[in-house]
Amino acid sequence: MINNLINNSITHAYNEGQVAHLRFDITAHKNDLQLIYQDDGNGMDTLVQKKISLPF
């Protein structure tokens, strides 16, 4: 799963030669872990945002 997040950011969020910053914040809550992942990539255009929750 974490590999997929990193690969997706590197493949889609940055232009060639652009420096990437990826951030993981992991917090323990009793019996659970919360993982927050962020990158500072170029973002998604409006068309992609509208389709983000559609199945393949």
Tab-separated table of C-alpha atoms in Angstrom:
chain	number	residue	atom	x	y	z
A	1	MET	CA	0.000	0.000	0.000
A	2	ILE	CA	2.708	2.501	0.942
A	3	ASN	CA	4.634	1.578	-2.211
A	4	ASN	CA	1.533	2.457	-4.248
A	5	LEU	CA	1.266	5.882	-2.608
A	6	ILE	CA	4.901	6.684	-3.286
A	7	ASN	CA	4.862	5.347	-6.861
A	8	ASN	CA	1.663	7.234	-7.645
A	9	SER	CA	3.138	10.507	-6.413
A	10	ILE	CA	6.406	10.054	-8.274
A	11	THR	CA	4.639	8.981	-11.488
A	12	HIS	CA	1.799	11.517	-11.561
A	13	ALA	CA	2.422	14.456	-9.227
A	14	TYR	CA	5.703	15.865	-10.468
A	15	ASN	CA	7.209	17.086	-13.692
A	16	GLU	CA	10.498	15.559	-14.839
A	17	GLY	CA	13.354	16.958	-12.774
A	18	GLN	CA	11.046	18.483	-10.162
A	19	VAL	CA	12.093	17.836	-6.547
A	20	ALA	CA	9.540	15.752	-4.614
A	21	HIS	CA	8.707	16.081	-0.936
A	22	LEU	CA	6.663	13.214	0.517
A	23	ARG	CA	5.402	13.301	4.097
A	24	PHE	CA	4.138	10.546	6.364
A	25	ASP	CA	2.544	11.313	9.728
A	26	ILE	CA	1.786	8.202	11.764
A	27	THR	CA	-0.117	8.413	15.049
A	28	ALA	CA	-1.062	5.601	17.422
A	29	HIS	CA	-4.601	5.595	18.863
A	30	LYS	CA	-5.134	2.734	21.319
A	31	ASN	CA	-5.402	-0.288	18.959
A	32	ASP	CA	-5.279	1.693	15.707
A	33	LEU	CA	-2.743	3.600	13.658
A	34	GLN	CA	-3.569	6.707	11.653
A	35	LEU	CA	-1.465	7.288	8.545
A	36	ILE	CA	-1.596	10.671	6.840
A	37	TYR	CA	0.284	10.890	3.552
A	38	GLN	CA	0.977	14.111	1.676
A	39	ASP	CA	3.033	15.216	-1.280
A	40	ASP	CA	3.675	18.688	-2.650
A	41	GLY	CA	3.064	17.694	-6.253
A	42	ASN	CA	1.195	19.541	-8.968
A	43	GLY	CA	-2.266	18.390	-7.871
A	44	MET	CA	-5.154	17.103	-9.965
A	45	ASP	CA	-7.004	19.063	-12.602
A	46	THR	CA	-10.787	19.468	-12.308
A	47	LEU	CA	-11.589	16.590	-14.686
A	48	VAL	CA	-9.490	14.124	-12.676
A	49	GLN	CA	-11.014	15.368	-9.399
A	50	LYS	CA	-14.520	14.644	-10.718
A	51	LYS	CA	-13.546	11.054	-11.586
A	52	ILE	CA	-11.482	10.248	-8.482
A	53	SER	CA	-14.169	8.121	-6.780
A	54	LEU	CA	-15.390	6.289	-9.902
A	55	PRO	CA	-14.501	2.606	-10.235
A	56	PHE	CA	-12.071	1.596	-12.994
